[in-house]
GROMACS .gro file of C-alpha atoms in nm:
model
  446
    1MET     CA    1  -5.366   1.789  -1.272
    2GLU     CA    2  -5.473   2.090  -1.062
    3LYS     CA    3  -5.292   2.280  -0.794
    4THR     CA    4  -5.493   2.133  -0.507
    5ILE     CA    5  -5.382   1.776  -0.579
    6GLU     CA    6  -5.005   1.806  -0.595
    7ASP     CA    7  -4.778   2.108  -0.573
    8PRO     CA    8  -4.533   2.153  -0.861
    9PRO     CA    9  -4.154   2.166  -0.806
   10THR     CA   10  -4.049   2.524  -0.732
   11SER     CA   11  -3.736   2.709  -0.628
   12ALA     CA   12  -3.659   3.022  -0.430
   13VAL     CA   13  -3.367   3.107  -0.660
   14LEU     CA   14  -3.389   3.450  -0.825
   15LEU     CA   15  -3.474   3.474  -1.194
   16ASP     CA   16  -3.226   3.409  -1.472
   17HIS     CA   17  -3.365   3.568  -1.794
   18CYS     CA   18  -3.117   3.385  -2.016
   19HIS     CA   19  -3.338   3.073  -2.006
   20PHE     CA   20  -3.671   3.248  -2.099
   21SER     CA   21  -3.631   3.182  -2.473
   22GLN     CA   22  -3.612   2.800  -2.462
   23VAL     CA   23  -3.995   2.764  -2.475
   24ILE     CA   24  -4.198   3.004  -2.698
   25PHE     CA   25  -4.568   3.074  -2.634
   26ASN     CA   26  -4.782   3.116  -2.950
   27SER     CA   27  -5.118   3.291  -3.021
   28VAL     CA   28  -5.144   3.462  -2.684
   29GLU     CA   29  -5.443   3.702  -2.682
   30LYS     CA   30  -5.436   4.048  -2.532
   31PHE     CA   31  -5.730   3.956  -2.309
   32TYR     CA   32  -5.948   3.654  -2.235
   33ILE     CA   33  -6.320   3.665  -2.155
   34PRO     CA   34  -6.391   3.550  -1.795
   35GLY     CA   35  -6.596   3.231  -1.752
   36GLY     CA   36  -6.438   3.043  -2.043
   37ASP     CA   37  -6.155   2.792  -2.072
   38VAL     CA   38  -5.816   2.921  -2.189
   39THR     CA   39  -5.594   2.724  -2.427
   40CYS     CA   40  -5.219   2.785  -2.395
   41ARG     CA   41  -5.013   2.696  -2.701
   42TYR     CA   42  -4.633   2.674  -2.685
   43THR     CA   43  -4.336   2.544  -2.889
   44PHE     CA   44  -4.016   2.376  -2.777
   45THR     CA   45  -3.690   2.506  -2.922
   46GLN     CA   46  -3.444   2.270  -3.087
   47ASN     CA   47  -3.205   2.222  -2.791
   48PHE     CA   48  -3.469   2.200  -2.516
   49ILE     CA   49  -3.575   1.856  -2.382
   50PRO     CA   50  -3.892   1.846  -2.164
   51ARG     CA   51  -3.909   1.625  -1.853
   52GLN     CA   52  -4.186   1.455  -1.658
   53LYS     CA   53  -4.231   1.712  -1.380
   54ASP     CA   54  -4.233   2.023  -1.607
   55TRP     CA   55  -4.536   2.251  -1.567
   56ILE     CA   56  -4.696   2.571  -1.703
   57GLY     CA   57  -4.823   2.831  -1.459
   58ILE     CA   58  -5.019   3.156  -1.478
   59PHE     CA   59  -4.825   3.430  -1.297
   60ARG     CA   60  -4.926   3.787  -1.213
   61VAL     CA   61  -4.693   4.031  -1.383
   62GLY     CA   62  -4.423   4.143  -1.139
   63TRP     CA   63  -4.359   3.803  -0.982
   64LYS     CA   64  -4.009   3.734  -0.848
   65THR     CA   65  -3.997   3.360  -0.778
   66VAL     CA   66  -4.177   3.061  -0.928
   67ARG     CA   67  -4.354   3.003  -0.595
   68GLU     CA   68  -4.584   3.300  -0.676
   69TYR     CA   69  -4.791   3.116  -0.940
   70TYR     CA   70  -5.172   3.155  -0.943
   71THR     CA   71  -5.254   2.819  -1.100
   72PHE     CA   72  -5.069   2.557  -1.305
   73MET     CA   73  -5.105   2.258  -1.536
   74TRP     CA   74  -4.867   1.963  -1.588
   75VAL     CA   75  -4.694   1.938  -1.925
   76THR     CA   76  -4.775   1.641  -2.147
   77LEU     CA   77  -4.453   1.481  -2.277
   78PRO     CA   78  -4.448   1.413  -2.653
   79ILE     CA   79  -4.368   1.062  -2.775
   80ASP     CA   80  -4.116   1.166  -3.039
   81LEU     CA   81  -3.929   1.493  -2.984
   82ASN     CA   82  -3.773   1.480  -3.332
   83ASN     CA   83  -4.115   1.521  -3.495
   84LYS     CA   84  -4.214   1.879  -3.578
   85SER     CA   85  -4.567   1.825  -3.447
   86ALA     CA   86  -4.420   1.713  -3.115
   87LYS     CA   87  -4.247   2.048  -3.078
   88GLN     CA   88  -4.584   2.231  -3.074
   89GLN     CA   89  -4.789   2.151  -2.763
   90GLU     CA   90  -5.084   2.297  -2.575
   91VAL     CA   91  -5.256   2.276  -2.237
   92GLN     CA   92  -5.606   2.392  -2.139
   93PHE     CA   93  -5.680   2.585  -1.821
   94LYS     CA   94  -6.033   2.537  -1.686
   95ALA     CA   95  -6.239   2.853  -1.624
   96TYR     CA   96  -6.294   2.761  -1.259
   97TYR     CA   97  -5.921   2.802  -1.176
   98LEU     CA   98  -5.863   3.125  -1.375
   99PRO     CA   99  -5.820   3.468  -1.211
  100LYS     CA  100  -6.131   3.689  -1.167
  101ASP     CA  101  -5.960   4.028  -1.159
  102ASP     CA  102  -5.841   4.248  -1.447
  103GLU     CA  103  -5.472   4.241  -1.355
  104TYR     CA  104  -5.208   4.152  -1.612
  105TYR     CA  105  -5.095   3.790  -1.618
  106GLN     CA  106  -4.860   3.579  -1.826
  107PHE     CA  107  -4.783   3.211  -1.898
  108CYS     CA  108  -4.450   3.070  -1.771
  109TYR     CA  109  -4.293   2.730  -1.850
  110VAL     CA  110  -4.110   2.590  -1.541
  111ASP     CA  111  -3.899   2.269  -1.550
  112GLN     CA  112  -3.878   2.011  -1.272
  113ASP     CA  113  -3.574   2.190  -1.121
  114GLY     CA  114  -3.783   2.508  -1.066
  115VAL     CA  115  -3.611   2.704  -1.347
  116VAL     CA  116  -3.823   2.921  -1.584
  117ARG     CA  117  -3.763   2.817  -1.945
  118GLY     CA  118  -4.015   3.047  -2.122
  119ALA     CA  119  -4.258   3.341  -2.060
  120SER     CA  120  -4.546   3.485  -2.267
  121ILE     CA  121  -4.657   3.842  -2.327
  122PRO     CA  122  -4.895   3.988  -2.064
  123PHE     CA  123  -5.273   3.944  -2.098
  124GLN     CA  124  -5.595   4.029  -1.905
  125PHE     CA  125  -5.918   3.856  -1.808
  126ARG     CA  126  -6.194   4.112  -1.892
  127PRO     CA  127  -6.521   4.127  -2.094
  128GLU     CA  128  -6.527   4.248  -2.460
  129ASN     CA  129  -6.604   4.622  -2.514
  130GLU     CA  130  -6.803   4.771  -2.807
  131GLU     CA  131  -6.505   4.981  -2.895
  132ASP     CA  132  -6.314   4.670  -2.966
  133ILE     CA  133  -6.570   4.554  -3.231
  134LEU     CA  134  -6.446   4.636  -3.578
  135VAL     CA  135  -6.674   4.664  -3.884
  136VAL     CA  136  -6.528   4.467  -4.167
  137THR     CA  137  -6.666   4.502  -4.516
  138THR     CA  138  -6.572   4.299  -4.815
  139GLN     CA  139  -6.480   4.428  -5.160
  140GLY     CA  140  -6.807   4.298  -5.312
  141GLU     CA  141  -7.020   4.493  -5.072
  142VAL     CA  142  -6.816   4.804  -5.152
  143GLU     CA  143  -6.880   4.758  -5.525
  144GLU     CA  144  -7.253   4.708  -5.466
  145ILE     CA  145  -7.266   5.021  -5.262
  146GLU     CA  146  -7.083   5.211  -5.532
  147GLN     CA  147  -7.320   5.077  -5.798
  148HIS     CA  148  -7.616   5.178  -5.582
  149ASN     CA  149  -7.461   5.516  -5.538
  150LYS     CA  150  -7.421   5.552  -5.915
  151GLU     CA  151  -7.787   5.470  -5.958
  152LEU     CA  152  -7.874   5.717  -5.689
  153CYS     CA  153  -7.643   5.966  -5.856
  154LYS     CA  154  -7.825   5.921  -6.183
  155GLU     CA  155  -8.154   5.976  -6.004
  156ASN     CA  156  -8.015   6.263  -5.801
  157GLN     CA  157  -7.768   6.430  -6.030
  158GLU     CA  158  -7.806   6.757  -5.852
  159LEU     CA  159  -7.713   6.611  -5.514
  160LYS     CA  160  -7.440   6.388  -5.653
  161ASP     CA  161  -7.157   6.629  -5.634
  162SER     CA  162  -7.234   6.739  -5.284
  163CYS     CA  163  -7.291   6.383  -5.163
  164VAL     CA  164  -6.972   6.259  -5.322
  165SER     CA  165  -6.771   6.534  -5.165
  166LEU     CA  166  -6.933   6.477  -4.828
  167GLN     CA  167  -6.876   6.100  -4.858
  168LYS     CA  168  -6.516   6.154  -4.951
  169GLN     CA  169  -6.471   6.386  -4.658
  170ASN     CA  170  -6.652   6.145  -4.432
  171SER     CA  171  -6.451   5.847  -4.557
  172ASP     CA  172  -6.129   6.036  -4.523
  173MET     CA  173  -6.219   6.139  -4.172
  174GLN     CA  174  -6.327   5.787  -4.082
  175ALA     CA  175  -6.007   5.638  -4.229
  176GLU     CA  176  -5.799   5.890  -4.044
  177LEU     CA  177  -5.997   5.827  -3.728
  178GLN     CA  178  -5.951   5.453  -3.770
  179LYS     CA  179  -5.582   5.497  -3.819
  180LYS     CA  180  -5.563   5.717  -3.514
  181GLN     CA  181  -5.752   5.463  -3.310
  182GLU     CA  182  -5.527   5.182  -3.429
  183GLU     CA  183  -5.220   5.388  -3.359
  184LEU     CA  184  -5.358   5.472  -3.016
  185GLU     CA  185  -5.423   5.107  -2.940
  186THR     CA  186  -5.080   5.018  -3.066
  187LEU     CA  187  -4.925   5.288  -2.852
  188GLN     CA  188  -5.128   5.175  -2.552
  189SER     CA  189  -5.015   4.816  -2.595
  190ILE     CA  190  -4.657   4.931  -2.650
  191ASN     CA  191  -4.688   5.154  -2.344
  192LYS     CA  192  -4.817   4.865  -2.137
  193LYS     CA  193  -4.539   4.642  -2.266
  194LEU     CA  194  -4.286   4.911  -2.186
  195GLU     CA  195  -4.437   4.956  -1.842
  196LEU     CA  196  -4.416   4.582  -1.786
  197LYS     CA  197  -4.062   4.576  -1.916
  198VAL     CA  198  -3.973   4.874  -1.698
  199LYS     CA  199  -4.130   4.703  -1.400
  200GLU     CA  200  -3.955   4.377  -1.482
  201GLN     CA  201  -3.629   4.563  -1.536
  202LYS     CA  202  -3.682   4.749  -1.211
  203ASP     CA  203  -3.747   4.422  -1.029
  204TYR     CA  204  -3.448   4.269  -1.201
  205TRP     CA  205  -3.231   4.566  -1.104
  206GLU     CA  206  -3.357   4.547  -0.748
  207THR     CA  207  -3.275   4.178  -0.743
  208GLU     CA  208  -2.935   4.241  -0.892
  209LEU     CA  209  -2.885   4.524  -0.640
  210LEU     CA  210  -2.959   4.286  -0.357
  211GLN     CA  211  -2.722   4.033  -0.509
  212LEU     CA  212  -2.457   4.301  -0.552
  213LYS     CA  213  -2.504   4.411  -0.190
  214GLU     CA  214  -2.468   4.053  -0.074
  215GLN     CA  215  -2.165   4.009  -0.299
  216ASN     CA  216  -2.026   4.338  -0.166
  217GLN     CA  217  -2.068   4.215   0.189
  218LYS     CA  218  -1.907   3.885   0.097
  219MET     CA  219  -1.626   4.065  -0.083
  220SER     CA  220  -1.571   4.293   0.214
  221SER     CA  221  -1.560   3.996   0.452
  222GLU     CA  222  -1.332   3.812   0.212
  223ASN     CA  223  -1.122   4.128   0.182
  224GLU     CA  224  -1.081   4.137   0.559
  225LYS     CA  225  -0.991   3.769   0.557
  226MET     CA  226  -0.748   3.831   0.274
  227GLY     CA  227  -0.594   4.118   0.470
  228ILE     CA  228  -0.544   3.890   0.767
  229ARG     CA  229  -0.410   3.624   0.533
  230VAL     CA  230  -0.173   3.878   0.374
  231ASP     CA  231  -0.041   3.973   0.718
  232GLN     CA  232   0.010   3.606   0.798
  233LEU     CA  233   0.182   3.549   0.465
  234GLN     CA  234   0.406   3.851   0.522
  235ALA     CA  235   0.501   3.716   0.864
  236GLN     CA  236   0.565   3.375   0.708
  237LEU     CA  237   0.764   3.542   0.431
  238SER     CA  238   0.985   3.724   0.680
  239THR     CA  239   1.033   3.401   0.873
  240GLN     CA  240   1.115   3.214   0.552
  241GLU     CA  241   1.361   3.489   0.452
  242LYS     CA  242   1.540   3.446   0.784
  243GLU     CA  243   1.540   3.071   0.738
  244MET     CA  244   1.666   3.121   0.382
  245GLU     CA  245   1.954   3.333   0.511
  246LYS     CA  246   2.036   3.062   0.763
  247LEU     CA  247   2.020   2.799   0.490
  248VAL     CA  248   2.245   3.009   0.263
  249GLN     CA  249   2.495   3.051   0.546
  250GLY     CA  250   2.471   2.677   0.621
  251ASP     CA  251   2.520   2.607   0.251
  252GLN     CA  252   2.835   2.816   0.248
  253ASP     CA  253   2.963   2.637   0.557
  254LYS     CA  254   2.882   2.302   0.398
  255THR     CA  255   3.063   2.414   0.079
  256LYS     CA  256   3.374   2.490   0.285
  257GLN     CA  257   3.339   2.160   0.468
  258LEU     CA  258   3.300   1.986   0.132
  259GLU     CA  259   3.620   2.142  -0.001
  260HIS     CA  260   3.799   2.041   0.319
  261LEU     CA  261   3.658   1.689   0.287
  262LYS     CA  262   3.772   1.677  -0.077
  263LYS     CA  263   4.126   1.762   0.032
  264GLU     CA  264   4.110   1.502   0.309
  265ASN     CA  265   3.968   1.256   0.057
  266GLY     CA  266   4.271   1.319  -0.170
  267HIS     CA  267   4.509   1.256   0.119
  268LEU     CA  268   4.312   0.948   0.218
  269PHE     CA  269   4.321   0.825  -0.141
  270LEU     CA  270   4.698   0.858  -0.148
  271SER     CA  271   4.732   0.683   0.186
  272LEU     CA  272   4.486   0.419   0.064
  273THR     CA  273   4.702   0.363  -0.244
  274GLU     CA  274   5.007   0.317  -0.023
  275GLN     CA  275   4.812   0.088   0.209
  276ARG     CA  276   4.702  -0.118  -0.091
  277LYS     CA  277   5.066  -0.156  -0.194
  278ASP     CA  278   5.157  -0.255   0.161
  279GLN     CA  279   4.856  -0.487   0.166
  280LYS     CA  280   4.977  -0.656  -0.152
  281LYS     CA  281   5.319  -0.704   0.008
  282LEU     CA  282   5.152  -0.836   0.322
  283GLU     CA  283   4.938  -1.069   0.113
  284GLN     CA  284   5.251  -1.202  -0.057
  285THR     CA  285   5.416  -1.243   0.283
  286VAL     CA  286   5.104  -1.412   0.419
  287GLU     CA  287   5.099  -1.643   0.116
  288GLU     CA  288   5.462  -1.733   0.178
  289MET     CA  289   5.386  -1.784   0.546
  290LYS     CA  290   5.089  -2.003   0.453
  291GLN     CA  291   5.317  -2.212   0.231
  292ASN     CA  292   5.576  -2.232   0.510
  293GLU     CA  293   5.300  -2.315   0.754
  294THR     CA  294   5.177  -2.592   0.521
  295THR     CA  295   5.530  -2.731   0.500
  296ALA     CA  296   5.568  -2.701   0.879
  297MET     CA  297   5.229  -2.868   0.927
  298LYS     CA  298   5.341  -3.155   0.707
  299LYS     CA  299   5.666  -3.182   0.901
  300GLN     CA  300   5.477  -3.155   1.230
  301GLN     CA  301   5.239  -3.428   1.116
  302GLU     CA  302   5.532  -3.647   1.023
  303LEU     CA  303   5.696  -3.574   1.360
  304MET     CA  304   5.369  -3.641   1.537
  305ASP     CA  305   5.334  -3.971   1.354
  306GLU     CA  306   5.692  -4.056   1.440
  307ASN     CA  307   5.638  -3.940   1.800
  308PHE     CA  308   5.323  -4.151   1.819
  309ASP     CA  309   5.513  -4.449   1.688
  310LEU     CA  310   5.794  -4.386   1.938
  311SER     CA  311   5.541  -4.339   2.217
  312ARG     CA  312   5.376  -4.666   2.121
  313ARG     CA  313   5.712  -4.842   2.116
  314LEU     CA  314   5.809  -4.679   2.445
  315SER     CA  315   5.485  -4.792   2.603
  316GLU     CA  316   5.547  -5.142   2.471
  317LYS     CA  317   5.903  -5.131   2.609
  318LYS     CA  318   5.770  -5.003   2.941
  319MET     CA  319   5.516  -5.283   2.956
  320ILE     CA  320   5.784  -5.537   2.870
  321TYR     CA  321   6.012  -5.375   3.128
  322ASN     CA  322   5.739  -5.387   3.388
  323ALA     CA  323   5.670  -5.751   3.301
  324LEU     CA  324   6.037  -5.835   3.326
  325GLN     CA  325   6.061  -5.640   3.651
  326ARG     CA  326   5.772  -5.840   3.794
  327GLU     CA  327   5.930  -6.162   3.669
  328LYS     CA  328   6.255  -6.055   3.832
  329GLU     CA  329   6.081  -5.980   4.159
  330ARG     CA  330   5.903  -6.314   4.139
  331LEU     CA  331   6.230  -6.493   4.075
  332GLU     CA  332   6.401  -6.302   4.357
  333GLY     CA  333   6.116  -6.405   4.584
  334GLU     CA  334   6.160  -6.768   4.481
  335ASN     CA  335   6.537  -6.730   4.534
  336ASP     CA  336   6.481  -6.595   4.882
  337LEU     CA  337   6.243  -6.881   4.947
  338LEU     CA  338   6.502  -7.130   4.829
  339LYS     CA  339   6.766  -6.958   5.042
  340ARG     CA  340   6.545  -6.986   5.349
  341GLU     CA  341   6.472  -7.349   5.264
  342ASN     CA  342   6.841  -7.418   5.216
  343SER     CA  343   6.926  -7.247   5.544
  344ARG     CA  344   6.660  -7.450   5.716
  345LEU     CA  345   6.801  -7.772   5.569
  346LEU     CA  346   7.156  -7.676   5.670
  347SER     CA  347   7.046  -7.590   6.014
  348TYR     CA  348   6.865  -7.919   6.030
  349MET     CA  349   7.191  -8.091   5.933
  350GLY     CA  350   7.380  -7.894   6.196
  351LEU     CA  351   7.573  -7.685   5.955
  352ASP     CA  352   7.608  -7.314   5.948
  353PHE     CA  353   7.538  -7.150   5.611
  354ASN     CA  354   7.792  -6.873   5.673
  355SER     CA  355   8.072  -7.121   5.779
  356LEU     CA  356   8.051  -7.314   5.454
  357PRO     CA  357   8.348  -7.266   5.223
  358TYR     CA  358   8.109  -7.224   4.928
  359GLN     CA  359   7.781  -7.053   4.855
  360VAL     CA  360   7.468  -7.231   4.747
  361PRO     CA  361   7.399  -7.142   4.388
  362THR     CA  362   7.068  -6.974   4.302
  363SER     CA  363   6.810  -7.122   4.075
  364ASP     CA  364   6.878  -6.859   3.809
  365GLU     CA  365   7.225  -7.004   3.740
  366GLY     CA  366   7.080  -7.303   3.547
  367GLY     CA  367   7.318  -7.600   3.496
  368ALA     CA  368   7.595  -7.440   3.715
  369GLY     CA  369   7.427  -7.567   4.028
  370GLN     CA  370   7.757  -7.697   4.184
  371ASN     CA  371   8.048  -7.493   4.316
  372PRO     CA  372   8.287  -7.416   4.032
  373GLY     CA  373   8.582  -7.462   4.271
  374LEU     CA  374   8.499  -7.833   4.315
  375VAL     CA  375   8.578  -8.051   4.016
  376TYR     CA  376   8.359  -8.339   4.123
  377GLY     CA  377   8.087  -8.149   4.295
  378ASN     CA  378   7.977  -8.125   4.662
  379PRO     CA  379   8.060  -8.443   4.853
  380TYR     CA  380   7.783  -8.361   5.105
  381SER     CA  381   7.510  -8.315   4.856
  382GLY     CA  382   7.422  -8.683   4.862
  383ILE     CA  383   7.431  -8.688   5.239
  384GLN     CA  384   7.204  -8.391   5.259
  385GLU     CA  385   6.956  -8.535   5.017
  386SER     CA  386   6.961  -8.879   5.187
  387SER     CA  387   6.970  -8.755   5.542
  388SER     CA  388   6.635  -8.569   5.522
  389PRO     CA  389   6.406  -8.736   5.274
  390SER     CA  390   6.100  -8.640   5.467
  391GLN     CA  391   6.181  -8.269   5.443
  392LEU     CA  392   6.274  -8.283   5.076
  393SER     CA  393   5.956  -8.463   4.987
  394ILE     CA  394   5.760  -8.162   5.103
  395LYS     CA  395   5.877  -7.953   4.804
  396LYS     CA  396   5.736  -8.061   4.461
  397CYS     CA  397   5.868  -7.975   4.121
  398PRO     CA  398   5.659  -7.700   3.967
  399ILE     CA  399   5.709  -7.840   3.618
  400CYS     CA  400   5.676  -8.215   3.634
  401LYS     CA  401   5.477  -8.213   3.964
  402ALA     CA  402   5.716  -8.471   4.115
  403ASP     CA  403   5.778  -8.506   4.486
  404ASP     CA  404   6.140  -8.405   4.447
  405ILE     CA  405   6.275  -8.074   4.327
  406CYS     CA  406   6.404  -8.129   3.972
  407ASP     CA  407   6.639  -7.924   3.775
  408HIS     CA  408   6.421  -7.810   3.480
  409THR     CA  409   6.613  -7.492   3.404
  410LEU     CA  410   6.688  -7.599   3.050
  411GLU     CA  411   6.331  -7.704   2.995
  412GLN     CA  412   6.212  -7.366   3.128
  413GLN     CA  413   6.445  -7.182   2.893
  414GLN     CA  414   6.316  -7.389   2.601
  415MET     CA  415   5.954  -7.319   2.698
  416GLN     CA  416   6.027  -6.947   2.726
  417ALA     CA  417   6.188  -6.967   2.382
  418LEU     CA  418   5.881  -7.142   2.234
  419CYS     CA  419   5.607  -6.944   2.420
  420LEU     CA  420   5.532  -6.580   2.496
  421ASN     CA  421   5.385  -6.510   2.844
  422CYS     CA  422   5.183  -6.189   2.901
  423PRO     CA  423   5.344  -6.005   3.193
  424ILE     CA  424   5.009  -5.856   3.300
  425CYS     CA  425   4.750  -6.134   3.278
  426ASP     CA  426   4.996  -6.432   3.248
  427LYS     CA  427   4.834  -6.539   2.923
  428ILE     CA  428   5.061  -6.760   2.708
  429PHE     CA  429   5.098  -6.715   2.332
  430PRO     CA  430   5.300  -6.932   2.087
  431ALA     CA  431   5.625  -6.780   1.965
  432THR     CA  432   5.489  -6.781   1.610
  433GLU     CA  433   5.215  -6.534   1.717
  434LYS     CA  434   5.452  -6.260   1.821
  435GLN     CA  435   5.246  -5.983   1.655
  436ILE     CA  436   4.929  -6.101   1.833
  437PHE     CA  437   5.122  -6.107   2.162
  438GLU     CA  438   5.246  -5.749   2.107
  439ASP     CA  439   4.892  -5.631   2.019
  440HIS     CA  440   4.763  -5.804   2.330
  441VAL     CA  441   5.018  -5.636   2.553
  442PHE     CA  442   4.946  -5.301   2.383
  443CYS     CA  443   4.571  -5.337   2.455
  444HIS     CA  444   4.652  -5.345   2.829
  445SER     CA  445   4.799  -4.994   2.799
  446LEU     CA  446   4.481  -4.843   2.646
   0.00000   0.00000   0.00000
């Protein structure tokens, strides 16, 4: 592929001669005749691996970067690099793309990263001179000539000696001249190579000089930066030294505080030991107090149970007392009623209750209804009962529901002995259900 179709990968990086020996160019002529194709033969070294975008360019001697190529050809990658034949490759440059001047050129192998991997010796594009044509004779022709000379010598014995001497002189002079010419050509080629090497070395030195100048500038700038950095570090060092002194002083103070704390810790440990002993005594005392408290709690519970029982009994007694008090009030009311009725009856009979020599017994006295001073009773009781039957019939017996007031005191006492009457709700219970009666009365207090 030619230069006009696609540009090869190049680089502006300066040359590195350490890579020039990885590809070796073989059979490079000193000059090539213009108007003909040029075949470039080269060999890969053992450690070099070609890549797809590698190329070979023709450069004018004295080039500095791979962008200065005159023309180029892409490298054909071998199928098997391990084969010896694959190591030896060639490319052909068409005559149309070759230089037309007589300057010195050389082949250069450039990889796809733009790095030169090999360079050939310099060569020229010029026509062949007559001086460069060498006459080569074979050994057979020399023998024929010598045989012909012997025959001529036989025919011309007189001229033989002179001709032989002249021929020897001529041959010696020609051999010497040939040697001189060869030496001259060798010296010329060596001189050209040296000139090229000197030029290359000069270019290389100039490049290195530029690099050294750039490095010197960089080093000087870095030196200035380092000087500033050194000043900063010195300032930081002085600051750190002051901080270190403060830290050392603080460490000494902390050491003193630590010793003081150790002494206080010893005193605290002793006091803690004493407190532990006191705590053990307190724990024993607390345990004894807990036991005493448990005993007191048991006693308190027993007293509370007993108090509750007494309270319950007291409430029952109070309820019974209240019931009896109400019964007493009721009976007193009935007694007052009977007194008023008796006074009314006496007044109806024309008698004064206060002038009587005896008192009318109350209903609570039971069978002792008559005056105990009279053996045979009240002689006016029959008169009183018979004199006012209409008034007596008004009062009915509360027990038998008769029209006359009956003396059922004994019967009432028997009923009270056989029955239990609730003093609050007047509910009657049999005497055999005394516990139920007590529970019933207790429920009224809740």
